Amino acid sequence: MSEQETNGRIPLIGEKVPSFKAETTQGTINFPDDFQGKWVIFFSHPADFTPVCTTEFMTFATMQEDFKALNAELLGLSIDSTYSHIAWLRTIKEKISYKGMKDVEVMFPVISDLTMEVSKKFGMLQPGESNTQAVRAVFIIDPEAKVRAILYYPLSNGRNMDEIKRLLVAMQHSDEHKIATPANWKLGEDVIIPPPGSCGTAKDRVDKAGQDYECLDWFLCLKKCPHGTR
Ligand code: BEZ
């Protein structure tokens, strides 16, 4: 999708992501072509060498293998140069020890968006917060390059990477098993059968409840998680 197609606005859930070419700490990338067939956690951070971002990067880097096991790649971005990214990531590896994480190597690509071209395409610059620093945005993008979830956080507060992983697992589970997941759902817990679309199916659903699923009412029926824990 081109910028014209989104008219400069944030790409919304269900839309194809805007495409771009960018320099990163791992070389040039063409997005989304280089990530075909994979989920992508595309996130922005306000600036290198800042405390909250440092804790976020260490946490993401420590979880990178978990995301890879879910067929998901991490992709970072800030309005800093590649040299600044490299210097910051080296400092993290060589000097920073935080909550039991140390010697942490950030292996995922981090985009250097000095022209702000990419951050503008994704609505990562929000002038109420800052004109020169990207807010903490997260786009979860599916293997067909469609936006599936969007999270925005302010500059002052770090994200919950466990929640990003939990949501990814939930969406993958919904896609695979055509189910929905309740509040605070974790893998292994009961899932929701999509609500019936007619009076007939509503009655049928309640009448047949028992062994395979249980209904709290006609619109809220739960069944066992199709998988155990992954
Ligand atoms: C931080 O990552 O620590 C940070 C960045 C920008 C504004 C405030 C905090």
Short mmCIF file of C-alpha atoms and ligand atoms in Angstrom, two decimals:
data_model
loop_
_atom_site.label_atom_id
_atom_site.label_comp_id
_atom_site.label_asym_id
_atom_site.label_seq_id
_atom_site.Cartn_x
_atom_site.Cartn_y
_atom_site.Cartn_z
CA MET A 1 0.00 0.00 0.00
CA SER A 2 1.36 3.46 -0.84
CA GLU A 3 1.25 6.49 1.40
CA GLN A 4 -1.39 7.96 -0.95
CA GLU A 5 -3.62 4.99 -0.24
CA THR A 6 -3.58 5.70 3.51
CA ASN A 7 -3.48 9.49 2.85
CA GLY A 8 -0.72 9.86 5.42
CA ARG A 9 -2.84 8.42 8.24
CA ILE A 10 -2.05 5.47 10.51
CA PRO A 11 -2.61 2.15 8.72
CA LEU A 12 -5.59 0.55 10.41
CA ILE A 13 -6.34 -2.99 11.55
CA GLY A 14 -7.17 -5.14 8.52
CA GLU A 15 -5.27 -2.90 6.05
CA LYS A 16 -2.11 -3.84 4.13
CA VAL A 17 0.95 -2.13 5.60
CA PRO A 18 2.59 0.74 3.73
CA SER A 19 5.76 -0.45 1.99
CA PHE A 20 9.19 1.15 2.43
CA LYS A 21 12.94 0.65 2.01
CA ALA A 22 15.11 1.52 5.01
CA GLU A 23 18.61 1.30 6.49
CA THR A 24 18.86 -0.79 9.65
CA THR A 25 21.50 -2.14 12.01
CA GLN A 26 21.34 -5.37 9.97
CA GLY A 27 21.59 -3.74 6.51
CA THR A 28 18.96 -2.48 4.07
CA ILE A 29 15.45 -3.90 4.30
CA ASN A 30 12.51 -3.83 1.91
CA PHE A 31 9.33 -3.92 3.89
CA PRO A 32 7.16 -5.98 3.86
CA ASP A 33 8.74 -8.11 1.08
CA ASP A 34 11.71 -9.25 3.20
CA PHE A 35 9.31 -10.59 5.85
CA GLN A 36 6.99 -12.59 3.60
CA GLY A 37 5.22 -15.44 5.37
CA LYS A 38 6.15 -14.17 8.84
CA TRP A 39 4.48 -12.21 11.57
CA VAL A 40 6.28 -8.96 12.35
CA ILE A 41 6.33 -7.02 15.61
CA PHE A 42 7.19 -3.58 14.22
CA PHE A 43 7.82 -1.10 17.03
CA SER A 44 9.18 2.41 17.45
CA HIS A 45 11.05 3.90 20.38
CA PRO A 46 11.66 7.60 21.19
CA ALA A 47 15.46 7.67 21.17
CA ASP A 48 18.67 5.72 21.67
CA PHE A 49 20.54 6.07 25.00
CA THR A 50 17.35 6.66 26.98
CA PRO A 51 16.52 4.66 30.10
CA VAL A 52 13.02 3.31 29.38
CA CYS A 53 13.99 2.32 25.82
CA THR A 54 17.05 0.51 27.15
CA THR A 55 14.89 -1.67 29.41
CA GLU A 56 12.50 -2.33 26.51
CA PHE A 57 15.29 -3.35 24.13
CA MET A 58 16.88 -5.67 26.68
CA THR A 59 13.52 -7.33 27.31
CA PHE A 60 12.67 -7.70 23.60
CA ALA A 61 16.15 -9.02 22.79
CA THR A 62 15.89 -11.60 25.59
CA MET A 63 12.54 -12.76 24.15
CA GLN A 64 13.61 -12.83 20.49
CA GLU A 65 13.83 -16.64 20.35
CA ASP A 66 10.31 -16.92 21.84
CA PHE A 67 9.00 -14.69 19.05
CA LYS A 68 10.93 -16.64 16.39
CA ALA A 69 9.36 -19.86 17.70
CA LEU A 70 5.99 -18.19 16.97
CA ASN A 71 7.13 -17.37 13.39
CA ALA A 72 7.46 -13.70 14.36
CA GLU A 73 10.32 -11.25 13.71
CA LEU A 74 11.09 -8.12 15.71
CA LEU A 75 11.75 -4.86 13.88
CA GLY A 76 12.61 -1.62 15.73
CA LEU A 77 12.72 2.02 14.61
CA SER A 78 13.76 5.40 15.91
CA ILE A 79 14.76 8.77 14.50
CA ASP A 80 18.45 8.17 15.15
CA SER A 81 21.36 7.29 12.88
CA THR A 82 22.61 3.75 12.39
CA TYR A 83 25.87 4.83 14.11
CA SER A 84 23.91 5.93 17.16
CA HIS A 85 21.98 2.62 17.16
CA ILE A 86 25.24 0.65 16.95
CA ALA A 87 26.88 2.63 19.76
CA TRP A 88 23.80 2.24 22.00
CA LEU A 89 23.42 -1.50 21.34
CA ARG A 90 27.14 -2.01 22.06
CA THR A 91 26.77 -0.12 25.34
CA ILE A 92 23.80 -2.29 26.29
CA LYS A 93 25.79 -5.45 25.61
CA GLU A 94 28.98 -4.33 27.29
CA LYS A 95 27.78 -2.33 30.28
CA ILE A 96 24.12 -2.75 31.21
CA SER A 97 22.83 -5.33 33.61
CA TYR A 98 19.14 -5.10 34.47
CA LYS A 99 16.74 -7.49 36.23
CA GLY A 100 19.00 -10.49 35.70
CA MET A 101 19.59 -9.62 32.01
CA LYS A 102 23.20 -8.92 31.10
CA ASP A 103 25.50 -9.29 28.09
CA VAL A 104 22.37 -8.79 25.99
CA GLU A 105 22.93 -8.67 22.24
CA VAL A 106 20.21 -7.04 20.17
CA MET A 107 20.11 -9.16 17.01
CA PHE A 108 16.92 -7.83 15.41
CA PRO A 109 17.12 -4.98 12.87
CA VAL A 110 16.60 -1.40 14.08
CA ILE A 111 15.63 1.14 11.42
CA SER A 112 17.43 4.46 11.26
CA ASP A 113 14.61 6.83 10.25
CA LEU A 114 16.40 10.18 10.17
CA THR A 115 14.12 11.49 7.38
CA MET A 116 11.05 10.40 9.43
CA GLU A 117 9.61 8.92 6.25
CA VAL A 118 8.73 5.57 7.81
CA SER A 119 7.55 6.96 11.16
CA LYS A 120 5.20 9.35 9.34
CA LYS A 121 3.75 6.51 7.25
CA PHE A 122 2.94 4.61 10.44
CA GLY A 123 1.74 7.55 12.55
CA MET A 124 4.60 7.05 14.99
CA LEU A 125 5.16 10.81 15.35
CA GLN A 126 2.52 12.36 17.56
CA PRO A 127 3.15 16.11 18.01
CA GLY A 128 1.31 16.24 21.34
CA GLU A 129 4.16 14.12 22.70
CA SER A 130 7.14 15.18 20.54
CA ASN A 131 7.94 16.39 17.02
CA THR A 132 11.34 14.74 16.93
CA GLN A 133 10.86 11.48 18.81
CA ALA A 134 8.59 8.59 17.84
CA VAL A 135 6.06 7.50 20.45
CA ARG A 136 6.13 3.87 21.58
CA ALA A 137 4.04 2.34 18.79
CA VAL A 138 3.66 -1.39 18.12
CA PHE A 139 2.16 -2.84 14.95
CA ILE A 140 1.55 -6.58 14.90
CA ILE A 141 1.57 -7.54 11.23
CA ASP A 142 0.51 -10.94 9.91
CA PRO A 143 2.16 -13.15 7.25
CA GLU A 144 -0.06 -11.54 4.56
CA ALA A 145 1.38 -8.12 5.55
CA LYS A 146 -1.92 -6.98 7.10
CA VAL A 147 -2.06 -4.93 10.29
CA ARG A 148 -3.66 -7.12 12.95
CA ALA A 149 -3.14 -5.10 16.14
CA ILE A 150 -1.90 -1.64 17.09
CA LEU A 151 -0.64 -0.44 20.48
CA TYR A 152 0.42 3.11 21.34
CA TYR A 153 2.18 4.10 24.54
CA PRO A 154 3.50 7.50 25.68
CA LEU A 155 7.18 8.37 25.99
CA SER A 156 7.20 8.01 29.75
CA ASN A 157 6.06 4.39 30.12
CA GLY A 158 7.58 1.14 28.96
CA ARG A 159 5.57 -1.53 27.16
CA ASN A 160 4.69 -4.99 28.44
CA MET A 161 6.44 -7.42 26.08
CA ASP A 162 4.68 -10.39 27.70
CA GLU A 163 1.37 -8.82 26.66
CA ILE A 164 2.61 -8.40 23.07
CA LYS A 165 3.55 -12.09 23.01
CA ARG A 166 0.27 -13.09 24.69
CA LEU A 167 -1.73 -11.17 22.06
CA LEU A 168 0.28 -12.72 19.21
CA VAL A 169 -0.38 -16.23 20.56
CA ALA A 170 -4.09 -15.41 21.00
CA MET A 171 -4.42 -14.09 17.42
CA GLN A 172 -2.60 -17.10 15.99
CA HIS A 173 -4.91 -19.36 18.00
CA SER A 174 -8.00 -17.49 16.77
CA ASP A 175 -6.85 -17.80 13.15
CA GLU A 176 -6.09 -21.50 13.46
CA HIS A 177 -9.14 -22.61 15.43
CA LYS A 178 -11.78 -19.97 14.58
CA ILE A 179 -12.29 -19.10 18.23
CA ALA A 180 -12.11 -15.92 20.30
CA THR A 181 -10.26 -15.53 23.57
CA PRO A 182 -11.59 -14.00 26.80
CA ALA A 183 -10.06 -11.26 28.95
CA ASN A 184 -6.56 -12.02 30.23
CA TRP A 185 -6.58 -15.35 28.32
CA LYS A 186 -3.42 -17.43 28.39
CA LEU A 187 -2.61 -20.50 26.35
CA GLY A 188 -4.23 -23.58 27.89
CA GLU A 189 -7.26 -21.69 29.25
CA ASP A 190 -10.80 -22.11 27.89
CA VAL A 191 -11.63 -20.29 24.63
CA ILE A 192 -14.85 -18.68 23.40
CA ILE A 193 -16.97 -20.14 20.59
CA PRO A 194 -17.98 -17.24 18.28
CA PRO A 195 -21.54 -16.09 19.11
CA PRO A 196 -24.37 -17.65 17.05
CA GLY A 197 -25.69 -15.55 14.17
CA SER A 198 -29.35 -16.57 14.25
CA CYS A 199 -32.10 -17.49 16.74
CA GLY A 200 -32.02 -21.09 15.51
CA THR A 201 -28.30 -21.52 16.11
CA ALA A 202 -28.59 -19.74 19.47
CA LYS A 203 -31.18 -22.28 20.69
CA ASP A 204 -29.24 -25.19 19.19
CA ARG A 205 -26.05 -23.96 20.84
CA VAL A 206 -27.64 -23.89 24.30
CA ASP A 207 -29.52 -27.18 23.82
CA LYS A 208 -26.34 -29.04 22.86
CA ALA A 209 -24.16 -27.57 25.61
CA GLY A 210 -22.73 -30.13 27.97
CA GLN A 211 -19.86 -32.36 27.01
CA ASP A 212 -17.85 -30.39 24.42
CA TYR A 213 -18.59 -26.90 25.64
CA GLU A 214 -20.48 -25.01 28.32
CA CYS A 215 -22.70 -21.96 27.95
CA LEU A 216 -23.06 -19.24 30.59
CA ASP A 217 -25.83 -17.91 28.34
CA TRP A 218 -26.63 -18.28 24.62
CA PHE A 219 -24.04 -15.63 23.66
CA LEU A 220 -21.20 -16.78 25.93
CA CYS A 221 -20.11 -20.37 25.34
CA LEU A 222 -16.66 -21.69 26.26
CA LYS A 223 -14.75 -24.81 25.29
CA LYS A 224 -11.40 -26.32 26.20
CA CYS A 225 -8.32 -24.79 24.61
CA PRO A 226 -7.69 -26.80 21.39
CA HIS A 227 -3.97 -27.02 22.26
CA GLY A 228 -2.22 -27.54 25.53
CA THR A 229 0.41 -24.99 26.41
CA ARG A 230 2.92 -24.25 23.71
C1 BEZ B 1 13.13 6.85 27.85
O1 BEZ B 1 13.18 5.93 27.03
O2 BEZ B 1 13.61 6.73 28.96
C2 BEZ B 1 12.46 8.12 27.50
C3 BEZ B 1 12.48 8.59 26.21
C4 BEZ B 1 11.87 9.80 25.91
C5 BEZ B 1 11.21 10.51 26.90
C6 BEZ B 1 11.16 10.01 28.19
C7 BEZ B 1 11.79 8.82 28.50
#
